[in-house]
Amino acid sequence: LTLRLVLDAVRRGAGLNGTIGKKGGGKGRQQPQQPSGPAAFGTLLPVCTGMTMALVLSGLRDRARKLDAAAAAAASTSENDDGESNNVPERNIVLWSRIDQKSCYKAVLSAGLKCIVLPTKAHPDTDEVSTDLDALQEALDKYGNKILAVLTTTSCFCPRVPDEVDKVAKLIQTYNNSNNNTTTTNPQNNNNNAAGGGAGISHVINHAYGLQCPTTNKLLNRACTIGRVDAIICSTDKNFLVPVGGALILSPNEDVIAGISKNYPGRASASPMIDLFITLLSMGLDGYKGILEERKRLTGLFRTRLEKVAETFGEQILNCPRNTISFGITLNKLAIVDTNENSNGDDDSQKQQKQQQQQKERNKQITQFGSMLFTRCISGTRIVPRNETKTISGHTFVGFGSSHETYAHDYMTAACAVGMCEEEMNEFFIRLEKAWKDYCAKREKDRKRKQKKKMEKEKEKEKDEEEKHEGNGTTIEEDVGKMAISDK
């Protein structure tokens, strides 16, 4: 019953296509409309998004093995008179369009698969970081039938924008077509399995909190229409205002949902489903549509207020028009690091070491601002300094946080998400400005203290030099004169 309520909400509220009504069959007859679109079928699981992603990939792997084995057997029967059997490809690779969220990468590894991280590209005219379709095409050509799935993301932190899932879906379908594989997950439009085409490459979309954004929902509808989409994973807490602990899986294909459901191990608490059931009944369809419209209304106000904060402190808002949930503001002037240290006579390695130390000090100051926000009960913001590195299960991500190796800004992000009211938004900006001013005052105080300490050290050094020369019975001026004569 909860699943029926959720599917009704995402179809009539969020705007994802599913099974809608009936269509005419000619001469007064009516036939049921065939299931189509991303919300045609679904299932609910009482686990978070990352674990759900691992279960989805496991289910798709089992399904691919069966389809590939059947295709190989059919080809062997029809073509190999000598009895030789075609090899069944071992699909153990997932191509992942980089998004700096650790749970995505760990989910692939938890499913026992190998993750190939595809680079992103920076947009030349905006601050956006987006899908690199050329890199995806190269990976498809390189790994071929070893690929189980392509994993894309539509809900992400600024400056990352949603992957171009419609173009990715079309690219996968084209590749599967050229290799005589299954080209779509809609059973009504797919006869390749019977022809021995195999499973092909699947497409999984991480749509964690994307249901609240109508633009990305339209993108999903288009992706399912023109290309390959197997599963869409949504978080219940981020979309329906319930506690953390549940996920919704959507698919155009009932077989995919059945395979994933069979892979779910054991039992779990019913609390996430009960919470969701109660929340949906209490809101109703009008209530759900209402919070979606309120978020849409606040988006413009949120951006305007963030621009004013940026101007106040000499920063700028990140220009990422394709991300309407997460917004970013630069922090390029937040940290003050002394870069005037004398480096004359240093070799390249020493200069590089000093630059690394300066960058480390800069990043430390920027992350301190994030801790100040947290202690002032400002949660949900994300502070990202430049050139941070993070190693996860042996893979090193350069520029971690920005989803790009050489992103040009230090920045912070804040989200205008569903469930927030205007009063909460106003309070957020009041606390943000106050915390920023407090940080600047503290930074200036620390700078003066360090400067004073440095001057004291220089005075002590001068004093030691004077005492040294006095012990030799000469003055500093005389010693300098002797050094000049010696040089001549």
Coordinates of N, CA and C in Angstrom, one line a residue, residues 153-378:
T153 N 24.4 10.4 -12.1 CA 23.8 11.1 -11.0 C 23.0 12.3 -11.4
T154 N 21.8 12.5 -10.9 CA 21.1 13.7 -11.2 C 20.9 14.6 -10.0
S155 N 21.3 14.2 -8.9 CA 21.2 15.1 -7.7 C 22.5 15.2 -7.1
C156 N 23.1 16.4 -7.0 CA 24.5 16.6 -6.7 C 24.7 18.0 -6.1
F157 N 25.9 18.1 -5.4 CA 26.2 19.4 -4.9 C 26.9 20.3 -5.9
C158 N 26.5 21.6 -5.9 CA 27.1 22.6 -6.7 C 28.6 22.6 -6.5
P159 N 29.5 22.7 -7.5 CA 29.2 23.1 -8.9 C 28.9 22.0 -9.8
R160 N 28.9 20.8 -9.3 CA 28.4 19.6 -10.1 C 27.0 19.8 -10.5
V161 N 26.7 19.5 -11.8 CA 25.3 19.6 -12.2 C 24.8 18.2 -12.6
P162 N 23.5 18.0 -12.7 CA 23.0 16.7 -13.1 C 23.7 16.2 -14.4
D163 N 24.0 14.9 -14.4 CA 24.5 14.2 -15.6 C 23.5 14.4 -16.7
E164 N 24.0 14.4 -17.9 CA 23.1 14.5 -19.1 C 22.6 13.1 -19.4
V165 N 21.7 12.6 -18.5 CA 21.2 11.2 -18.5 C 20.5 10.9 -19.8
D166 N 19.9 11.8 -20.5 CA 19.3 11.5 -21.8 C 20.3 11.2 -22.8
K167 N 21.4 12.0 -22.9 CA 22.4 11.7 -23.9 C 23.2 10.4 -23.5
V168 N 23.4 10.2 -22.2 CA 24.1 9.0 -21.8 C 23.2 7.7 -22.2
A169 N 21.9 7.8 -21.9 CA 21.0 6.7 -22.3 C 21.0 6.4 -23.8
K170 N 21.0 7.5 -24.6 CA 21.1 7.3 -26.0 C 22.4 6.7 -26.4
L171 N 23.5 7.2 -25.8 CA 24.8 6.6 -26.1 C 24.9 5.1 -25.8
I172 N 24.3 4.7 -24.7 CA 24.3 3.3 -24.3 C 23.5 2.5 -25.3
Q173 N 22.3 3.0 -25.6 CA 21.5 2.3 -26.6 C 22.1 2.1 -27.9
T174 N 22.8 3.2 -28.4 CA 23.5 3.1 -29.7 C 24.6 2.1 -29.6
Y175 N 25.3 2.0 -28.5 CA 26.4 1.0 -28.4 C 25.8 -0.4 -28.3
N176 N 24.8 -0.6 -27.6 CA 24.1 -1.9 -27.5 C 23.6 -2.3 -28.9
N177 N 23.0 -1.4 -29.6 CA 22.6 -1.7 -31.0 C 23.7 -2.2 -31.9
S178 N 24.8 -1.5 -31.8 CA 25.9 -1.8 -32.7 C 26.5 -3.2 -32.3
N179 N 26.3 -3.6 -31.1 CA 26.8 -4.9 -30.7 C 25.8 -6.0 -30.5
N180 N 24.6 -5.7 -31.1 CA 23.5 -6.7 -31.1 C 23.1 -7.1 -29.7
N181 N 23.0 -6.1 -28.8 CA 22.6 -6.4 -27.4 C 21.3 -5.8 -27.2
T182 N 20.7 -6.1 -26.0 CA 19.5 -5.5 -25.6 C 19.6 -4.0 -25.5
T183 N 18.7 -3.3 -26.2 CA 18.8 -1.8 -26.3 C 17.9 -1.0 -25.4
T184 N 16.9 -1.7 -24.8 CA 16.0 -1.0 -23.9 C 15.5 -1.9 -22.8
T185 N 15.1 -1.3 -21.7 CA 14.6 -2.1 -20.6 C 13.1 -2.2 -20.6
N186 N 12.5 -1.6 -21.6 CA 11.0 -1.7 -21.7 C 10.7 -3.0 -22.5
P187 N 10.1 -4.0 -21.9 CA 9.8 -5.2 -22.6 C 8.9 -5.1 -23.8
Q188 N 8.1 -4.0 -23.8 CA 7.2 -3.9 -24.9 C 7.9 -3.5 -26.2
N189 N 9.1 -2.9 -26.0 CA 9.8 -2.4 -27.2 C 11.1 -3.2 -27.5
N190 N 11.2 -4.3 -26.9 CA 12.5 -5.1 -27.0 C 12.3 -6.5 -27.3
N191 N 12.8 -6.9 -28.5 CA 12.7 -8.3 -29.0 C 14.1 -8.9 -29.1
N192 N 15.1 -8.2 -28.7 CA 16.5 -8.6 -28.9 C 16.8 -9.8 -28.1
N193 N 16.2 -10.0 -26.9 CA 16.5 -11.1 -26.1 C 16.2 -12.4 -26.8
A194 N 15.1 -12.4 -27.5 CA 14.7 -13.6 -28.2 C 15.7 -13.9 -29.4
A195 N 16.3 -12.9 -29.9 CA 17.2 -13.0 -31.0 C 18.6 -13.3 -30.5
G196 N 18.8 -13.5 -29.2 CA 20.1 -13.8 -28.7 C 21.0 -12.6 -28.6
G197 N 20.5 -11.5 -28.3 CA 21.3 -10.3 -28.2 C 22.0 -10.1 -26.9
G198 N 21.7 -10.8 -25.8 CA 22.4 -10.7 -24.6 C 21.8 -9.5 -23.8
A199 N 22.5 -9.3 -22.6 CA 21.9 -8.3 -21.7 C 22.3 -6.8 -22.1
G200 N 23.4 -6.7 -22.7 CA 23.9 -5.3 -23.0 C 24.3 -4.6 -21.8
I201 N 24.7 -3.3 -22.0 CA 25.1 -2.5 -20.9 C 23.9 -1.8 -20.2
S202 N 23.8 -1.9 -18.9 CA 22.7 -1.3 -18.2 C 23.0 0.2 -17.8
H203 N 22.0 0.9 -17.4 CA 22.1 2.3 -17.0 C 21.4 2.5 -15.7
V204 N 22.1 2.8 -14.6 CA 21.6 3.1 -13.3 C 21.7 4.6 -13.0
I205 N 20.6 5.2 -12.5 CA 20.6 6.6 -12.2 C 20.4 6.8 -10.7
N206 N 21.4 7.6 -10.1 CA 21.3 8.0 -8.7 C 20.5 9.3 -8.7
H207 N 19.2 9.1 -8.3 CA 18.3 10.3 -8.3 C 17.9 10.6 -6.9
A208 N 18.9 10.6 -6.0 CA 18.7 10.5 -4.5 C 17.6 11.5 -4.1
Y209 N 17.9 12.8 -4.3 CA 16.9 13.8 -3.9 C 16.4 14.6 -5.1
G210 N 16.4 14.0 -6.2 CA 16.1 14.7 -7.5 C 14.6 14.8 -7.7
L211 N 13.8 14.0 -7.0 CA 12.3 14.1 -7.2 C 11.7 15.4 -7.0
Q212 N 12.4 16.3 -6.2 CA 11.8 17.6 -5.9 C 12.1 18.6 -7.0
C213 N 12.9 18.2 -8.0 CA 13.3 19.1 -9.1 C 12.5 18.7 -10.4
P214 N 11.6 19.5 -10.9 CA 10.9 19.2 -12.1 C 11.8 19.1 -13.4
T215 N 12.8 19.8 -13.4 CA 13.7 19.8 -14.6 C 14.4 18.5 -14.8
T216 N 14.9 17.9 -13.7 CA 15.6 16.6 -13.7 C 14.6 15.5 -14.0
N217 N 13.4 15.7 -13.5 CA 12.4 14.7 -13.7 C 12.0 14.6 -15.2
K218 N 11.9 15.7 -15.8 CA 11.7 15.7 -17.3 C 12.8 15.1 -18.0
L219 N 14.0 15.3 -17.5 CA 15.2 14.7 -18.1 C 15.1 13.2 -18.0
L220 N 14.6 12.6 -16.9 CA 14.5 11.2 -16.8 C 13.4 10.7 -17.7
N221 N 12.3 11.4 -17.9 CA 11.3 11.0 -18.8 C 11.8 10.9 -20.2
R222 N 12.6 11.9 -20.6 CA 13.2 11.9 -21.9 C 14.2 10.7 -22.1
A223 N 15.0 10.5 -21.0 CA 16.0 9.4 -21.1 C 15.4 8.1 -21.4
C224 N 14.2 7.8 -20.7 CA 13.5 6.5 -20.9 C 12.9 6.4 -22.2
T225 N 12.6 7.5 -22.9 CA 12.0 7.6 -24.2 C 13.0 7.3 -25.3
I226 N 14.2 7.9 -25.2 CA 15.1 7.8 -26.3 C 16.2 6.9 -26.1
G227 N 16.4 6.3 -24.9 CA 17.6 5.5 -24.7 C 17.3 4.4 -23.6
R228 N 18.4 4.0 -23.0 CA 18.4 2.9 -22.0 C 18.5 3.4 -20.6
V229 N 17.5 3.0 -19.8 CA 17.5 3.3 -18.4 C 17.0 2.0 -17.7
D230 N 17.7 1.5 -16.8 CA 17.3 0.2 -16.1 C 16.7 0.5 -14.7
A231 N 17.4 1.3 -13.9 CA 16.9 1.6 -12.5 C 17.2 3.0 -12.1
I232 N 16.3 3.5 -11.3 CA 16.4 4.9 -10.8 C 16.3 4.8 -9.2
I233 N 17.3 5.3 -8.5 CA 17.3 5.1 -7.0 C 17.0 6.5 -6.4
C234 N 16.0 6.5 -5.5 CA 15.6 7.7 -4.9 C 15.6 7.5 -3.4
S235 N 15.9 8.5 -2.6 CA 15.9 8.4 -1.2 C 14.6 8.9 -0.6
T236 N 14.1 8.2 0.4 CA 12.8 8.6 0.9 C 12.9 9.8 1.8
D237 N 14.0 9.9 2.6 CA 14.1 11.0 3.6 C 14.3 12.3 2.9
K238 N 15.0 12.3 1.8 CA 15.3 13.6 1.1 C 14.1 14.1 0.3
N239 N 13.2 13.2 -0.1 CA 12.1 13.6 -0.9 C 10.8 13.7 -0.2
F240 N 10.6 13.0 0.9 CA 9.3 12.9 1.5 C 9.3 13.3 3.0
L241 N 10.3 13.9 3.5 CA 10.4 14.5 4.8 C 10.2 13.4 5.9
V242 N 10.9 12.2 5.7 CA 10.8 11.2 6.7 C 12.2 11.0 7.3
P243 N 12.4 10.2 8.4 CA 13.7 10.0 8.9 C 14.6 9.1 7.9
V244 N 15.9 9.2 8.1 CA 16.8 8.4 7.2 C 16.6 6.9 7.4
G245 N 16.6 6.2 6.2 CA 16.6 4.7 6.4 C 15.8 4.0 5.3
G246 N 15.3 4.7 4.2 CA 14.6 4.0 3.2 C 14.9 4.5 1.8
A247 N 14.6 3.7 0.8 CA 14.9 4.1 -0.6 C 13.9 3.5 -1.5
L248 N 13.6 4.3 -2.6 CA 12.7 3.9 -3.6 C 13.4 3.6 -4.9
I249 N 13.1 2.4 -5.5 CA 13.8 2.0 -6.8 C 12.7 2.1 -7.8
L250 N 12.9 2.8 -8.9 CA 12.0 2.9 -10.0 C 12.6 2.3 -11.2
S251 N 11.7 1.8 -12.1 CA 12.3 1.2 -13.4 C 11.2 1.1 -14.4
P252 N 11.5 1.2 -15.7 CA 10.5 1.0 -16.8 C 10.2 -0.5 -17.0
N253 N 11.0 -1.4 -16.4 CA 10.9 -2.8 -16.6 C 10.6 -3.6 -15.3
E254 N 9.5 -4.3 -15.3 CA 9.1 -5.1 -14.2 C 10.1 -6.2 -13.8
D255 N 10.8 -6.8 -14.8 CA 11.8 -7.8 -14.6 C 13.0 -7.3 -13.7
V256 N 13.4 -6.1 -14.0 CA 14.5 -5.5 -13.3 C 14.1 -5.4 -11.8
I257 N 12.9 -4.9 -11.5 CA 12.5 -4.7 -10.1 C 12.4 -6.1 -9.4
A258 N 11.9 -7.1 -10.2 CA 11.7 -8.4 -9.6 C 13.1 -9.0 -9.2
G259 N 14.1 -8.8 -10.1 CA 15.4 -9.3 -9.9 C 16.1 -8.7 -8.7
I260 N 15.9 -7.4 -8.5 CA 16.5 -6.6 -7.4 C 15.8 -7.1 -6.1
S261 N 14.5 -7.2 -6.1 CA 13.8 -7.6 -4.9 C 14.2 -9.0 -4.4
K262 N 14.5 -9.9 -5.3 CA 14.9 -11.2 -4.9 C 16.3 -11.2 -4.3
N263 N 17.1 -10.2 -4.6 CA 18.4 -10.1 -4.0 C 18.5 -9.5 -2.7
Y264 N 17.4 -9.0 -2.2 CA 17.4 -8.4 -0.9 C 17.5 -9.4 0.2
P265 N 18.6 -9.3 1.1 CA 18.8 -10.4 2.0 C 18.1 -10.1 3.4
G266 N 17.4 -11.1 3.9 CA 16.9 -11.0 5.3 C 15.8 -10.0 5.4
R267 N 15.6 -9.6 6.7 CA 14.5 -8.7 7.1 C 15.1 -7.5 7.7
A268 N 14.3 -6.5 7.9 CA 14.7 -5.2 8.5 C 13.5 -4.6 9.2
S269 N 13.7 -3.5 9.9 CA 12.6 -2.9 10.6 C 11.6 -2.3 9.6
A270 N 10.4 -2.3 10.0 CA 9.3 -1.7 9.2 C 9.1 -0.2 9.4
S271 N 9.9 0.3 10.3 CA 9.8 1.7 10.7 C 9.9 2.7 9.5
P272 N 10.9 2.5 8.6 CA 10.9 3.5 7.5 C 9.7 3.5 6.6
M273 N 9.1 2.3 6.4 CA 7.9 2.2 5.6 C 6.7 2.7 6.3
I274 N 6.6 2.5 7.6 CA 5.5 3.0 8.4 C 5.5 4.6 8.4
D275 N 6.8 5.1 8.6 CA 6.9 6.5 8.6 C 6.5 7.2 7.3
L276 N 6.9 6.5 6.2 CA 6.5 7.0 4.9 C 5.0 6.9 4.7
F277 N 4.4 5.8 5.1 CA 3.0 5.6 4.9 C 2.2 6.7 5.7
I278 N 2.6 7.0 6.9 CA 1.9 8.0 7.7 C 2.1 9.4 7.1
T279 N 3.3 9.7 6.7 CA 3.6 11.0 6.1 C 2.8 11.3 4.8
L280 N 2.7 10.3 4.0 CA 2.0 10.5 2.7 C 0.5 10.6 2.9
L281 N 0.0 9.9 3.9 CA -1.4 10.0 4.2 C -1.7 11.4 4.8
S282 N -0.8 11.8 5.7 CA -1.1 13.1 6.4 C -1.0 14.3 5.4
M283 N 0.0 14.2 4.4 CA 0.1 15.3 3.5 C -0.9 15.2 2.4
G284 N -1.2 14.0 1.9 CA -2.1 13.9 0.7 C -1.4 14.4 -0.5
L285 N -2.0 14.2 -1.7 CA -1.4 14.6 -2.9 C -1.3 16.1 -3.0
D286 N -2.3 16.8 -2.5 CA -2.2 18.3 -2.6 C -1.1 18.8 -1.7
G287 N -1.0 18.2 -0.5 CA 0.1 18.6 0.4 C 1.5 18.4 -0.2
Y288 N 1.7 17.3 -0.9 CA 2.9 17.0 -1.5 C 3.2 18.0 -2.6
K289 N 2.2 18.2 -3.4 CA 2.4 19.2 -4.5 C 2.7 20.6 -3.9
G290 N 2.1 20.9 -2.8 CA 2.3 22.2 -2.1 C 3.7 22.4 -1.7
I291 N 4.4 21.4 -1.1 CA 5.8 21.6 -0.7 C 6.7 21.6 -1.8
L292 N 6.4 20.9 -2.9 CA 7.2 21.1 -4.2 C 7.1 22.5 -4.7
E293 N 5.9 23.0 -4.8 CA 5.7 24.4 -5.3 C 6.4 25.4 -4.4
E294 N 6.3 25.2 -3.1 CA 7.0 26.1 -2.1 C 8.5 26.1 -2.3
R295 N 9.1 25.0 -2.5 CA 10.5 24.9 -2.8 C 10.8 25.7 -4.1
K296 N 10.0 25.5 -5.1 CA 10.2 26.2 -6.4 C 10.2 27.7 -6.2
R297 N 9.2 28.1 -5.3 CA 9.1 29.6 -5.1 C 10.3 30.1 -4.3
L298 N 10.8 29.4 -3.4 CA 11.9 29.9 -2.6 C 13.2 29.8 -3.3
T299 N 13.3 29.1 -4.4 CA 14.6 29.0 -5.1 C 15.1 30.3 -5.5
G300 N 14.3 31.2 -6.2 CA 14.7 32.5 -6.6 C 15.1 33.4 -5.4
L301 N 14.3 33.3 -4.3 CA 14.7 34.1 -3.2 C 16.0 33.7 -2.5
F302 N 16.2 32.4 -2.5 CA 17.4 31.8 -1.9 C 18.6 32.3 -2.7
R303 N 18.6 32.3 -4.0 CA 19.7 32.7 -4.8 C 20.0 34.2 -4.6
T304 N 18.9 35.0 -4.6 CA 19.1 36.4 -4.4 C 19.7 36.8 -3.1
R305 N 19.3 36.1 -2.0 CA 19.9 36.4 -0.7 C 21.4 35.9 -0.7
L306 N 21.7 34.8 -1.3 CA 23.0 34.3 -1.3 C 23.9 35.3 -2.1
E307 N 23.4 35.9 -3.2 CA 24.2 36.9 -3.9 C 24.5 38.1 -3.1
K308 N 23.6 38.5 -2.2 CA 23.8 39.6 -1.4 C 24.9 39.3 -0.3
V309 N 24.9 38.1 0.2 CA 25.9 37.7 1.2 C 27.3 37.7 0.5
A310 N 27.3 37.2 -0.8 CA 28.6 37.2 -1.5 C 29.1 38.6 -1.7
E311 N 28.3 39.5 -2.1 CA 28.7 40.9 -2.3 C 29.2 41.5 -1.0
T312 N 28.6 41.2 0.1 CA 29.0 41.8 1.4 C 30.4 41.5 1.7
F313 N 30.8 40.3 1.4 CA 32.2 39.8 1.8 C 33.1 39.7 0.6
G314 N 32.8 40.3 -0.5 CA 33.7 40.4 -1.7 C 33.8 39.1 -2.4
E315 N 32.8 38.2 -2.4 CA 32.8 37.0 -3.1 C 31.8 37.0 -4.2
Q316 N 31.6 35.9 -4.8 CA 30.6 35.8 -5.9 C 29.9 34.4 -5.8
I317 N 28.7 34.4 -6.3 CA 27.9 33.2 -6.4 C 28.4 32.3 -7.6
L318 N 28.4 31.0 -7.4 CA 28.8 30.2 -8.5 C 27.7 30.1 -9.5
N319 N 28.0 30.3 -10.8 CA 27.1 30.3 -11.9 C 26.9 28.9 -12.4
C320 N 25.9 28.2 -11.8 CA 25.5 26.9 -12.2 C 24.0 26.8 -12.5
P321 N 23.6 27.3 -13.6 CA 22.1 27.3 -13.9 C 21.4 26.0 -13.9
R322 N 22.2 24.9 -14.2 CA 21.5 23.6 -14.4 C 21.3 22.9 -13.0
N323 N 21.8 23.5 -11.9 CA 21.6 22.9 -10.6 C 20.7 23.9 -9.8
T324 N 19.4 23.5 -9.7 CA 18.4 24.4 -9.0 C 18.1 24.0 -7.6
I325 N 18.9 23.1 -7.0 CA 18.7 22.7 -5.6 C 19.9 23.2 -4.8
S326 N 21.1 22.9 -5.2 CA 22.3 23.2 -4.5 C 22.9 24.5 -5.1
F327 N 23.3 25.5 -4.2 CA 23.9 26.7 -4.7 C 25.3 26.9 -4.0
G328 N 26.2 27.6 -4.7 CA 27.5 27.7 -4.2 C 27.9 29.2 -4.2
I329 N 28.9 29.5 -3.3 CA 29.4 30.8 -3.1 C 30.9 30.7 -2.9
T330 N 31.7 31.5 -3.6 CA 33.2 31.3 -3.5 C 33.7 31.8 -2.2
L331 N 34.8 31.2 -1.8 CA 35.5 31.5 -0.5 C 37.0 31.9 -0.8
N332 N 37.2 32.5 -2.0 CA 38.6 32.8 -2.4 C 39.3 33.8 -1.5
K333 N 38.6 34.7 -0.8 CA 39.2 35.7 0.0 C 39.1 35.4 1.5
L334 N 38.7 34.2 1.8 CA 38.4 33.8 3.2 C 39.7 33.6 3.9
A335 N 40.7 32.9 3.3 CA 41.9 32.6 4.0 C 43.0 33.6 3.7
I336 N 43.9 33.9 4.7 CA 45.0 34.8 4.5 C 46.3 34.1 4.9
V337 N 47.1 33.8 3.9 CA 48.3 33.1 4.1 C 49.5 33.9 3.6
D338 N 50.6 34.0 4.4 CA 51.8 34.8 4.1 C 52.5 34.1 2.9
T339 N 52.5 34.7 1.8 CA 53.2 34.1 0.6 C 54.5 34.9 0.2
N340 N 54.9 35.8 1.1 CA 56.0 36.6 0.9 C 57.3 36.1 1.5
E341 N 57.3 34.9 1.9 CA 58.5 34.3 2.5 C 59.7 34.3 1.5
N342 N 60.9 34.6 2.0 CA 62.0 34.6 1.1 C 62.4 33.2 0.6
S343 N 62.3 33.0 -0.7 CA 62.6 31.7 -1.2 C 63.8 31.8 -2.2
N344 N 64.6 32.9 -2.1 CA 65.8 33.0 -2.9 C 66.8 31.9 -2.5
G345 N 67.4 31.2 -3.5 CA 68.3 30.2 -3.2 C 67.7 28.8 -3.0
D346 N 66.4 28.7 -2.9 CA 65.7 27.4 -2.8 C 65.7 26.7 -4.1
D347 N 65.9 25.4 -4.1 CA 65.7 24.6 -5.3 C 64.3 24.3 -5.6
D348 N 64.0 23.7 -6.7 CA 62.6 23.4 -7.0 C 61.8 22.6 -6.0
S349 N 62.4 21.6 -5.4 CA 61.8 20.8 -4.4 C 61.4 21.6 -3.2
Q350 N 62.3 22.5 -2.8 CA 62.1 23.3 -1.6 C 60.9 24.3 -1.8
K351 N 60.9 24.9 -3.0 CA 59.8 25.8 -3.4 C 58.5 25.1 -3.4
Q352 N 58.5 23.9 -4.0 CA 57.3 23.1 -4.0 C 56.8 22.7 -2.6
Q353 N 57.7 22.4 -1.8 CA 57.4 22.1 -0.4 C 56.7 23.3 0.3
K354 N 57.3 24.5 0.1 CA 56.7 25.7 0.7 C 55.3 25.9 0.2
Q355 N 55.1 25.7 -1.1 CA 53.8 25.9 -1.7 C 52.8 25.0 -1.1
Q356 N 53.2 23.7 -0.9 CA 52.3 22.7 -0.3 C 52.0 23.1 1.1
Q357 N 52.9 23.6 1.8 CA 52.7 24.0 3.2 C 51.7 25.2 3.2
Q358 N 51.9 26.2 2.3 CA 51.0 27.3 2.2 C 49.5 26.9 1.8
Q359 N 49.4 25.9 0.9 CA 48.1 25.4 0.5 C 47.5 24.7 1.7
K360 N 48.3 23.9 2.4 CA 47.7 23.2 3.6 C 47.2 24.2 4.6
E361 N 47.9 25.2 4.9 CA 47.5 26.3 5.8 C 46.2 27.0 5.3
R362 N 46.2 27.2 4.1 CA 45.0 27.9 3.5 C 43.7 27.0 3.6
N363 N 43.9 25.7 3.3 CA 42.8 24.8 3.4 C 42.3 24.6 4.9
K364 N 43.3 24.7 5.8 CA 43.0 24.5 7.2 C 42.1 25.7 7.6
Q365 N 42.5 26.9 7.2 CA 41.7 28.1 7.6 C 40.3 28.0 7.0
I366 N 40.1 27.6 5.8 CA 38.8 27.5 5.1 C 37.9 26.5 5.8
T367 N 38.5 25.3 6.2 CA 37.7 24.3 6.9 C 37.3 24.7 8.3
Q368 N 38.1 25.6 8.9 CA 37.7 26.2 10.2 C 36.4 27.0 10.1
F369 N 36.2 27.6 9.0 CA 35.0 28.3 8.8 C 33.8 27.4 8.8
G370 N 34.0 26.2 8.2 CA 32.9 25.2 8.2 C 32.6 24.7 9.6
S371 N 33.6 24.6 10.5 CA 33.4 24.2 11.9 C 32.7 25.2 12.6
M372 N 33.0 26.5 12.3 CA 32.2 27.6 13.0 C 30.8 27.6 12.6
L373 N 30.5 27.3 11.4 CA 29.1 27.2 11.0 C 28.3 26.1 11.7
F374 N 29.0 25.0 11.8 CA 28.4 23.8 12.5 C 28.1 24.1 14.0
T375 N 29.1 24.8 14.6 CA 28.9 25.0 16.1 C 27.8 26.1 16.3
R376 N 27.4 26.8 15.2 CA 26.3 27.8 15.3 C 25.0 27.2 14.8
C377 N 25.0 25.8 14.7 CA 23.7 25.1 14.3 C 23.3 25.4 12.9
I378 N 24.3 25.6 12.0 CA 24.1 25.7 10.6 C 24.5 24.4 10.0

